[in-house]
Short mmCIF file of C-alpha atoms in Angstrom, two decimals:
data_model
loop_
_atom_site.label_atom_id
_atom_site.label_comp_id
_atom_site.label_asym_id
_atom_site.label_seq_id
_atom_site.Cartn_x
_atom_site.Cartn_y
_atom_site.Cartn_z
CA UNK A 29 17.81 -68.91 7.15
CA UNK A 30 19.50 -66.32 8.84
CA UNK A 31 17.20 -65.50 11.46
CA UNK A 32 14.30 -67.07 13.33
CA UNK A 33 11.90 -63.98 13.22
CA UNK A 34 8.93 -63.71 11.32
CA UNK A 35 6.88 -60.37 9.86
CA UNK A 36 3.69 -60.31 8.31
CA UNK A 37 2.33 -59.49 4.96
CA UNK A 38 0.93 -55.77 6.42
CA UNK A 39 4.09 -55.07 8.16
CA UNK A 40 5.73 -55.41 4.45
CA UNK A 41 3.66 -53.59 2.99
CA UNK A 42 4.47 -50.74 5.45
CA UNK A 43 8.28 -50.97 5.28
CA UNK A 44 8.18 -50.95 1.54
CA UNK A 45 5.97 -48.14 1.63
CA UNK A 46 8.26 -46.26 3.56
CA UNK A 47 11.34 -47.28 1.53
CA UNK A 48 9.71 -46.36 -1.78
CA UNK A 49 8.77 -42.76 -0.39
CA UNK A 50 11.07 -41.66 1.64
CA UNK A 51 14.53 -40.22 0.15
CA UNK A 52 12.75 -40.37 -3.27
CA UNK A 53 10.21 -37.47 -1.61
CA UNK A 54 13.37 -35.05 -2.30
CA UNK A 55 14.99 -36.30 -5.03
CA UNK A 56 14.75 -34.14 -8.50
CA UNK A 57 15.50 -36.19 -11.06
CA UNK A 58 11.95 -36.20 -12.50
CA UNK A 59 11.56 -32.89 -11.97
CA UNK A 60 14.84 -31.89 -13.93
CA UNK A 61 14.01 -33.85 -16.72
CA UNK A 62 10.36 -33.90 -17.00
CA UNK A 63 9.21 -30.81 -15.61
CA UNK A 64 5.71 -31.15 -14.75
CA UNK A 65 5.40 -34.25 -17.20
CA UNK A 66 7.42 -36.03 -14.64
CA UNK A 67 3.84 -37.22 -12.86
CA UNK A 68 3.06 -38.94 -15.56
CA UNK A 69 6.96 -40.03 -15.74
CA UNK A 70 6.41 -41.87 -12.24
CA UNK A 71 2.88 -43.60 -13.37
CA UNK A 72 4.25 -44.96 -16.00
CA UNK A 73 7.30 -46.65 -14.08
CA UNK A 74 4.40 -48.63 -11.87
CA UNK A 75 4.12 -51.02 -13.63
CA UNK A 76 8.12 -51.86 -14.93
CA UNK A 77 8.24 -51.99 -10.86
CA UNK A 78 5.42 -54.55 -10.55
CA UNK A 79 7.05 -57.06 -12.80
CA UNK A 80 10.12 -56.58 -11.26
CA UNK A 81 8.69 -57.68 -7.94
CA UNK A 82 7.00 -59.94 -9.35
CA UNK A 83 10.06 -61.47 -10.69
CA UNK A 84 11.52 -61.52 -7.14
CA UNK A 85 8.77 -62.88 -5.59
CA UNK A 86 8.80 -65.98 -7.98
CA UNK A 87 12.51 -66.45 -6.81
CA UNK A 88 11.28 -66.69 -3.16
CA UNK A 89 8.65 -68.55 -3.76
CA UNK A 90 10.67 -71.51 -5.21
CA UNK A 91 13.21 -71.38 -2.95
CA UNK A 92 11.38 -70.15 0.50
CA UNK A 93 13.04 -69.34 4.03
CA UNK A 94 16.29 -68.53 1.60
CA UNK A 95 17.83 -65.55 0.44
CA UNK A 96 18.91 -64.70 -2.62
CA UNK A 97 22.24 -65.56 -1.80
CA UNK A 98 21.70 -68.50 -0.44
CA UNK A 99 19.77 -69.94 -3.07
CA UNK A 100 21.76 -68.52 -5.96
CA UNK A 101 24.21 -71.42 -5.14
CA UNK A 102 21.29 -73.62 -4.42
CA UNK A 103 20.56 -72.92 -8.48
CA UNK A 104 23.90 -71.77 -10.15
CA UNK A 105 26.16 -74.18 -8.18
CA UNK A 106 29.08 -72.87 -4.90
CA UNK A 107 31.29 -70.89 -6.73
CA UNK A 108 29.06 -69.16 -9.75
CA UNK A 109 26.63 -68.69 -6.51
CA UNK A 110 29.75 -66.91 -5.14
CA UNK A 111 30.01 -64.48 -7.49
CA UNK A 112 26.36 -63.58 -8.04
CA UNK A 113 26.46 -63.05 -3.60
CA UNK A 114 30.10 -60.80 -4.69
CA UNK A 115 27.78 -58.76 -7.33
CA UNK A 116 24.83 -58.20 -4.70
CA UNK A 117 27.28 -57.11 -2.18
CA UNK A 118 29.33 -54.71 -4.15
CA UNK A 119 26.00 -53.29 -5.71
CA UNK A 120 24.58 -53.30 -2.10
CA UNK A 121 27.57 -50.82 -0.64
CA UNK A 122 28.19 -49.21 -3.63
CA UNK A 123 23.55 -48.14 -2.77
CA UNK A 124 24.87 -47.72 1.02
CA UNK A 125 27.79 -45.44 0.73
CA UNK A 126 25.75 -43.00 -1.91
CA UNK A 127 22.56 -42.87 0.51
CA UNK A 128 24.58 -42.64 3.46
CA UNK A 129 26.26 -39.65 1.97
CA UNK A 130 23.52 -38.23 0.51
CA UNK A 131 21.31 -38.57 3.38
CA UNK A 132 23.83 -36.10 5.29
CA UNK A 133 24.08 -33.59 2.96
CA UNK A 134 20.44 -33.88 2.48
CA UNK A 135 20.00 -32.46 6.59
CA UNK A 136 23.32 -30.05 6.68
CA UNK A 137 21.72 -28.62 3.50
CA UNK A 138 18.25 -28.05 4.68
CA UNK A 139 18.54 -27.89 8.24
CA UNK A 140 22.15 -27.47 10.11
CA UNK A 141 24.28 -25.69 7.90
CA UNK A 142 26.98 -24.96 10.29
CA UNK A 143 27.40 -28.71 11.53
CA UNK A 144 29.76 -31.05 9.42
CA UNK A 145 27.97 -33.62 7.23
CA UNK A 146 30.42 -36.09 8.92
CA UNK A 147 28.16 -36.31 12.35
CA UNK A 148 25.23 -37.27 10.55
CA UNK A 149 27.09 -39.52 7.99
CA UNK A 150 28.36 -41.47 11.41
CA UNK A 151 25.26 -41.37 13.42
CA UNK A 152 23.70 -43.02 10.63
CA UNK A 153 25.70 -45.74 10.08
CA UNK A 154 25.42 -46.41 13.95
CA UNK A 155 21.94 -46.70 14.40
CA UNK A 156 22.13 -49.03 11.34
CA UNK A 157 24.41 -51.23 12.91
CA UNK A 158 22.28 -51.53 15.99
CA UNK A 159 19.17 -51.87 14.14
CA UNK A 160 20.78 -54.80 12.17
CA UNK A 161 22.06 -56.56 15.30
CA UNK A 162 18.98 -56.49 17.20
CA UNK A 163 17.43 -58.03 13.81
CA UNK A 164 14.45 -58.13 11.37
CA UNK A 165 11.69 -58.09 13.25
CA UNK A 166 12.93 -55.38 15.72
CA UNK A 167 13.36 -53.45 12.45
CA UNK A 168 9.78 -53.81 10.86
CA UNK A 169 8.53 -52.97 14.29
CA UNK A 170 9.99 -49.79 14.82
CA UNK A 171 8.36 -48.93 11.00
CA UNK A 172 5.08 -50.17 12.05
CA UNK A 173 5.27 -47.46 15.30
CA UNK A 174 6.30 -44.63 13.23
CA UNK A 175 4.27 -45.47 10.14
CA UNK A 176 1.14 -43.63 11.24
CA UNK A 177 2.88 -40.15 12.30
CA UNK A 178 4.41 -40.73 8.96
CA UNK A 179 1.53 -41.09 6.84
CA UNK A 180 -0.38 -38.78 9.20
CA UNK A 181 2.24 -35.59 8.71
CA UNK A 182 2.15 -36.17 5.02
CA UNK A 183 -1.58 -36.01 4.50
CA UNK A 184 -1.45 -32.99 6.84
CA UNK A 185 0.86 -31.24 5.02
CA UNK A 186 -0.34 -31.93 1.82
CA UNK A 187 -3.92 -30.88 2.66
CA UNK A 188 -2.26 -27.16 3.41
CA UNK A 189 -0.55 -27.29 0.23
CA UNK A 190 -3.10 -27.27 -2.01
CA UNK A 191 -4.09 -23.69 -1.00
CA UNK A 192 -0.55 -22.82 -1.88
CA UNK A 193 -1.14 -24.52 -5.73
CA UNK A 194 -2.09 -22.48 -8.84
CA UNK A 195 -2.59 -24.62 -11.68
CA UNK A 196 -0.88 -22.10 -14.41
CA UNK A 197 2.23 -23.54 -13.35
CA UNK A 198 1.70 -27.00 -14.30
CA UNK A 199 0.14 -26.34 -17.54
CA UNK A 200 0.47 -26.83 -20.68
CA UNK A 201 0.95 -31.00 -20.24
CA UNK A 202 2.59 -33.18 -22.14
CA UNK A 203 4.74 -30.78 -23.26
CA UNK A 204 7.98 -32.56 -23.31
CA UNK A 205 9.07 -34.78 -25.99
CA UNK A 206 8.13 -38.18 -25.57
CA UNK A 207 11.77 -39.44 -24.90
CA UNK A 208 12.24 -37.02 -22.15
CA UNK A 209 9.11 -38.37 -20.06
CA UNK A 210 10.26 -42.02 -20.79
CA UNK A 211 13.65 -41.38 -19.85
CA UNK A 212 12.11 -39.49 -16.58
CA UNK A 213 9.94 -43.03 -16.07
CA UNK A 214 13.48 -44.89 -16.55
CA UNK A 215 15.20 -43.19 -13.86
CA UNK A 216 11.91 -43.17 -11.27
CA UNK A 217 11.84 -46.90 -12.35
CA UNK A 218 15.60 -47.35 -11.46
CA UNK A 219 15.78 -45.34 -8.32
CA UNK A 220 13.31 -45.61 -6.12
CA UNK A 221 11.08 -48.28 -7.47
CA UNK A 222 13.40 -51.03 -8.83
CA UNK A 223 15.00 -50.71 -5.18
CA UNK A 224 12.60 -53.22 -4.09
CA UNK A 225 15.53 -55.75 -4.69
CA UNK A 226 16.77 -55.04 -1.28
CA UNK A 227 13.40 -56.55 0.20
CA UNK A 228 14.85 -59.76 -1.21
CA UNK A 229 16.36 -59.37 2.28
CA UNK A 230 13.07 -59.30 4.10
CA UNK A 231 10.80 -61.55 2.36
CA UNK A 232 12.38 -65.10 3.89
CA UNK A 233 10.74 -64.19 6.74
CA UNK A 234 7.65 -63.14 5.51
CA UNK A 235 4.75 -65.24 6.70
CA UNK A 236 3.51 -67.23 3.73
CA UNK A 237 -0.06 -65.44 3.02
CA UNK A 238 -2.13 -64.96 0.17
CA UNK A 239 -2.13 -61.41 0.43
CA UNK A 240 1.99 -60.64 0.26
CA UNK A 241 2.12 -59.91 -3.25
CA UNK A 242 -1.13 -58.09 -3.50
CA UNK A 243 0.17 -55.77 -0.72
CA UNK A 244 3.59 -55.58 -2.15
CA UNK A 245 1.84 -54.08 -5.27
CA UNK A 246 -0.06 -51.91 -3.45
CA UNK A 247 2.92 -50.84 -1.73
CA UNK A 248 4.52 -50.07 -5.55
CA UNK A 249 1.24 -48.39 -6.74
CA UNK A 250 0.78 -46.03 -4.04
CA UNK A 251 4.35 -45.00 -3.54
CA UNK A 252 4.50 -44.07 -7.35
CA UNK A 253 0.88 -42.34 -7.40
CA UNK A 254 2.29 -40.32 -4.76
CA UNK A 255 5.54 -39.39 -6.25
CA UNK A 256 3.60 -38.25 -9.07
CA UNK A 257 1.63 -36.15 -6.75
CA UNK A 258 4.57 -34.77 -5.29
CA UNK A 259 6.09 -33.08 -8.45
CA UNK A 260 2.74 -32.00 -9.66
CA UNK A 261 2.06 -30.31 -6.32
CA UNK A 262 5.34 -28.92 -5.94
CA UNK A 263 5.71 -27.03 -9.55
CA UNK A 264 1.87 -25.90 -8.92
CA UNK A 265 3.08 -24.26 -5.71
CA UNK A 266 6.95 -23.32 -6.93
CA UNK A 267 6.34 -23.05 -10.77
CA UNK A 268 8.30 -24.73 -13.15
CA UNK A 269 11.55 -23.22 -13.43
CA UNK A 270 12.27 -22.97 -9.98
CA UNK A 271 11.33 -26.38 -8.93
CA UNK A 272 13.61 -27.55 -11.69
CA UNK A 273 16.42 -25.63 -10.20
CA UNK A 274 15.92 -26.04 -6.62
CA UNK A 275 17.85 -29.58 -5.31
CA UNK A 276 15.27 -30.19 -2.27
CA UNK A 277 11.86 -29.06 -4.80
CA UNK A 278 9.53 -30.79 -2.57
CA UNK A 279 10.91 -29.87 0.89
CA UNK A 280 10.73 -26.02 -0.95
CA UNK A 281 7.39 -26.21 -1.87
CA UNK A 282 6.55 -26.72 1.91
CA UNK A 283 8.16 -24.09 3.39
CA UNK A 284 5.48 -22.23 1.99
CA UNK A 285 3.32 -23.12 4.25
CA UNK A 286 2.38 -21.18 7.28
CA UNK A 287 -0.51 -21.80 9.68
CA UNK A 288 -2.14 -18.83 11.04
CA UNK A 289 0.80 -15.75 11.49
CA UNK A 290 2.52 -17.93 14.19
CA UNK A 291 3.76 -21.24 12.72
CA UNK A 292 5.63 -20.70 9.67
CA UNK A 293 8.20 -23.59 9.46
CA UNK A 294 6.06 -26.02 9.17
CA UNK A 295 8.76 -27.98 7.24
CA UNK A 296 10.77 -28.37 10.47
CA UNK A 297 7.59 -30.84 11.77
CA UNK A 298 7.70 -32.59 8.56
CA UNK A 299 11.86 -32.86 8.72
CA UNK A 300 11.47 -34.57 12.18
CA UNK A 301 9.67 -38.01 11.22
CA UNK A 302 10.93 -38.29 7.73
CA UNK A 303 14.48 -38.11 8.99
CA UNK A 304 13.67 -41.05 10.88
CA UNK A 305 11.84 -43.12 7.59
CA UNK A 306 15.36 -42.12 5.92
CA UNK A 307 17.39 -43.67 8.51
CA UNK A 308 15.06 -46.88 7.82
CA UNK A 309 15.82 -47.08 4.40
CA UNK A 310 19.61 -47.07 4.99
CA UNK A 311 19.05 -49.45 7.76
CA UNK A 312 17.17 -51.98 4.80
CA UNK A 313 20.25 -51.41 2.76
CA UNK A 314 22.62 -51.64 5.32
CA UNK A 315 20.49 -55.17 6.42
CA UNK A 316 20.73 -56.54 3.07
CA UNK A 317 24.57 -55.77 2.45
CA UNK A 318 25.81 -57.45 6.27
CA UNK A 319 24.12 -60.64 5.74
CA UNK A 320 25.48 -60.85 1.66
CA UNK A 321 29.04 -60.12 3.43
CA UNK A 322 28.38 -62.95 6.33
CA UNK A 323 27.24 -65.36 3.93
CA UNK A 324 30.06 -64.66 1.26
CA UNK A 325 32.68 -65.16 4.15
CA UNK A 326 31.27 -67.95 5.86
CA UNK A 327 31.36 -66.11 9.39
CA UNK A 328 29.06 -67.54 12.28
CA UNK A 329 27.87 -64.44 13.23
CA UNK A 330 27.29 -61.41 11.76
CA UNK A 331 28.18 -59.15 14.92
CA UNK A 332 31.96 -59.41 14.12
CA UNK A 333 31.08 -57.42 10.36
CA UNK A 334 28.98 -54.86 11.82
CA UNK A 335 31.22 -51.63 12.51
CA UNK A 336 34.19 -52.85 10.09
CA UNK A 337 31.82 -52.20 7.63
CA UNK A 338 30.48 -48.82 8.88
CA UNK A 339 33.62 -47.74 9.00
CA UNK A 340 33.68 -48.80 5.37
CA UNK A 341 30.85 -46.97 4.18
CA UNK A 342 32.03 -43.96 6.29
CA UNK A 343 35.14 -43.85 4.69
CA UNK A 344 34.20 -44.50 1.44
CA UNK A 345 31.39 -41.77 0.98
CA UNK A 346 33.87 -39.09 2.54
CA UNK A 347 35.80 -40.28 -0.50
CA UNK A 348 33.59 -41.02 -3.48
CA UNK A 349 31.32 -38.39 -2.98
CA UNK A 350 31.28 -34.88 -2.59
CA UNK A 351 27.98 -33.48 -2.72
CA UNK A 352 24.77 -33.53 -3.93
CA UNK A 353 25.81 -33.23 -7.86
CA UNK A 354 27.79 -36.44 -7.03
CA UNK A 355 24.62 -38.40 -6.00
CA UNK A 356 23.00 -36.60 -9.34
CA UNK A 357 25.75 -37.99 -11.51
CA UNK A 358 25.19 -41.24 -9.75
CA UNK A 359 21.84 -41.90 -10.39
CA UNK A 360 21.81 -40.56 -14.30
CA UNK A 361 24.99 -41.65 -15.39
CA UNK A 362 25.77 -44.76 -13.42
CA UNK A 363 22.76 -46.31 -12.17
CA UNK A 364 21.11 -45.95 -15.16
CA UNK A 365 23.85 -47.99 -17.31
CA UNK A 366 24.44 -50.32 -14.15
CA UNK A 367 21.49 -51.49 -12.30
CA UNK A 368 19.02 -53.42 -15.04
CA UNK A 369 22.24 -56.03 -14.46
CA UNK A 370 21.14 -56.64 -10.46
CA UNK A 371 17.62 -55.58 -10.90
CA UNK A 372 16.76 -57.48 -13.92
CA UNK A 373 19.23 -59.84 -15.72
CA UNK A 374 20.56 -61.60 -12.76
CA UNK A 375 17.24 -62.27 -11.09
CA UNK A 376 15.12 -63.42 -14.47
CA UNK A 377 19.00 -65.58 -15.74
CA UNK A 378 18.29 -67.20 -11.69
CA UNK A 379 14.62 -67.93 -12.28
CA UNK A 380 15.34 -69.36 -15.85
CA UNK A 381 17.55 -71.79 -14.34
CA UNK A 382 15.87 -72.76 -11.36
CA UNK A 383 12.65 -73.78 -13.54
CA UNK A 384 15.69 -75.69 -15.68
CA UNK A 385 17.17 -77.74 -13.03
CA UNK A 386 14.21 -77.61 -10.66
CA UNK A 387 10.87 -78.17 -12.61
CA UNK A 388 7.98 -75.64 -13.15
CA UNK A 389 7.36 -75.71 -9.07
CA UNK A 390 9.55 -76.27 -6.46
CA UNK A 391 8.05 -75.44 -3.07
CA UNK A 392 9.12 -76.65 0.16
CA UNK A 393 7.08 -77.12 3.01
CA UNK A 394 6.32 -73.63 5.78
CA UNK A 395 8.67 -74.62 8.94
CA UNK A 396 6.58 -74.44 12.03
CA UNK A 397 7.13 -70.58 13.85
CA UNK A 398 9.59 -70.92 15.77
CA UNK A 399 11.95 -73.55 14.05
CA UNK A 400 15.71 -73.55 13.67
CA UNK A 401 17.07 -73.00 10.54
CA UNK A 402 20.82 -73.97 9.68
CA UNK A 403 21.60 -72.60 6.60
CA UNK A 404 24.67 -69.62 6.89
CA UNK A 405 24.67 -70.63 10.47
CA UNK A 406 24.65 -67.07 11.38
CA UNK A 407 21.37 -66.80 14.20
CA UNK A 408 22.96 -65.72 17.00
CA UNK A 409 20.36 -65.49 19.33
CA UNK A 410 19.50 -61.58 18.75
CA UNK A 411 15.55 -62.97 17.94
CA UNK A 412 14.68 -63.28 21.30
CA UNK A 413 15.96 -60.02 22.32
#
């Protein structure tokens, strides 16, 4: 174990929640490819997302209080443990520098044109590192504050919407080929859903409780019934065509909202706290990628790693990508080829093993709260900040 903090099952379920809504809110991938079908595109990848938790969730459960890269040697031996901690890292930056990027663009684009994307690309990688030094459960706190406002906003929001929708622009459905809405389902499943795999980060220190996985679903099924919502409600209100050619559909469809003759941004209120459930998604990234670094290089502490690797992801998405056709690229062309390797293979080839080596059940006992762990050596005392 890396740290001695504990979260609860709830206070999963609300960082997932967050995670799996978030960025994804503005994304148009479904919309792009299937049009107003793309609702059903996003029920359908529910349950591809459930197994694949599932999946994880079996990992931790044989090998609790460990991470995955921890226990990947634990199953696969040092140095084939190694290289599986070498994959998770690289795939782990390569998700860091491509949100980081994207994230800036995302709020030049729709709301400070004439700053530099560069500010925000910084700024986020800073509050990142602090968030990741003052540790786990400082993290899943600061979720469980701004969770309500969150969820609040959004039903808000969406309640003035509907008087915005006209249902001639979602109709006729199901009228894309069937390939098209299971690609669409692919690439919901592979970005955001499949993402769980960074909570592989979070769940060591999850309280062991009954209801984890139960919430964790929950978490899955109601982040993909509302990103179904969101492109039905966002064609009803924009129409087909130009939701398909806007970049930011959702975030377009609520600008159309005005209360009264004196608020008419309305967006701007929204922008405000789901800036701030962005930033926690890169910081759950960002999380997940220092500790696979600190545990591939041995290091004591992970403070030493922090801003080397901002830096890193700074100057690498100045680099790598552009703009937001980059991140588009990314996720149809790459990610799709790329990720069933660390979303799927990797983590059912570790499972197979571990039953191998280890029996049908391997469970060790829950350490008492509050007990030192040694493994990675890398608690440094930021817990009882």
């Amino acid at each position: 174990m890396y740290e001695k903090g504990r979260i609860s099952a709830g206070q999963l379920f609300i960082i997932m929640l967050i995670y799996l809504t978030a960025t994804s809110s503005n994304t148009n991938f479904d919309f792009v490819y299937g049009g107003q079908d793309g609702g059903l595109a996003n029920l359908l990848a529910i349950p591809l997302a459930m197994l694949t938790f599932y999946l994880y969730f079996r990992l931790q459960e044989r090998h609790p209080r460990k991470m995955l890269f921890e226990y990947a040697e634990d199953i696969l031996g040092k140095w084939p443990g190694k290289l599986v901690t070498l994959l998770y890292v690289y795939f782990a930056l390569e998700v860091a520098v491509v949100f980081a990027r994207g994230f800036s663009e995302f709020v030049v684009s729709v709301l400070t044109p004439e700053l530099s994307a560069d500010v925000y690309l910084l700024a986020t990688v800073l509050v990142a590192a602090y968030a990741v030094y003052r540790g786990v459960e400082a993290i899943v706190r600061f979720a469980q504050v701004a969770f309500p406002f969150y969820l609040v906003l959004l039903i808000f929001i969406n309640i003035l919407l509907i008087g915005q929708f006209r249902l001639y622009h979602i109709l006729p459905l199901l009228d894309h080929p069937p390939g098209e809405i299971l690609f669409t389902a692919y690439l919901q499943y592979i970005f955001p859903l499949s993402e769980v795999i960074f909570f592989l980060g979070f769940l060591p220190y999850v309280k062991r409780s009954k209801n984890t996985i139960r919430l964790a679903y929950l978490a899955i099924a109601l982040s993909g019934i509302y990103l179904a919502y969101r492109v039905i409600v966002s064609i009803g209100v924009l129409g087909e065509g130009t939701a398909q050619a806007s970049s930011y559909p959702y975030i377009a469809a609520i600008r159309f909202v005005k209360i009264g003759a004196f608020v008419e941004r309305i967006d701007i209120l929204f922008l405000g706290i789901y800036i701030m459930m962005i930033l926690l998604e890169f910081i759950v990234v960002f999380y997940t990628l220092t500790y696979g670094v600190a545990h591939l290089t041995g290091v004591k502490s992970v403070s030493p790693l922090v801003l080397p690797l901002c830096f890193l992801i700074v100057g690498m998405a100045k680099g790598i990508i552009k703009d937001s056709n980059d991140l588009f690229l990314y996720i149809t062309q790459v990610r799709s080829v790329t990720s069933p390797l660390f979303i799927l293979i990797i983590p059912l080839l570790l499972l197979l093993v571990s039953r191998v080596r280890f029996g049908k059940s391997r469970q060790e006992p829950e350490p008492a709260d509050g007990a030192v762990e040694s493994a990675g050596g890398l608690a440094d005392g930021k817990a009882s900040n």
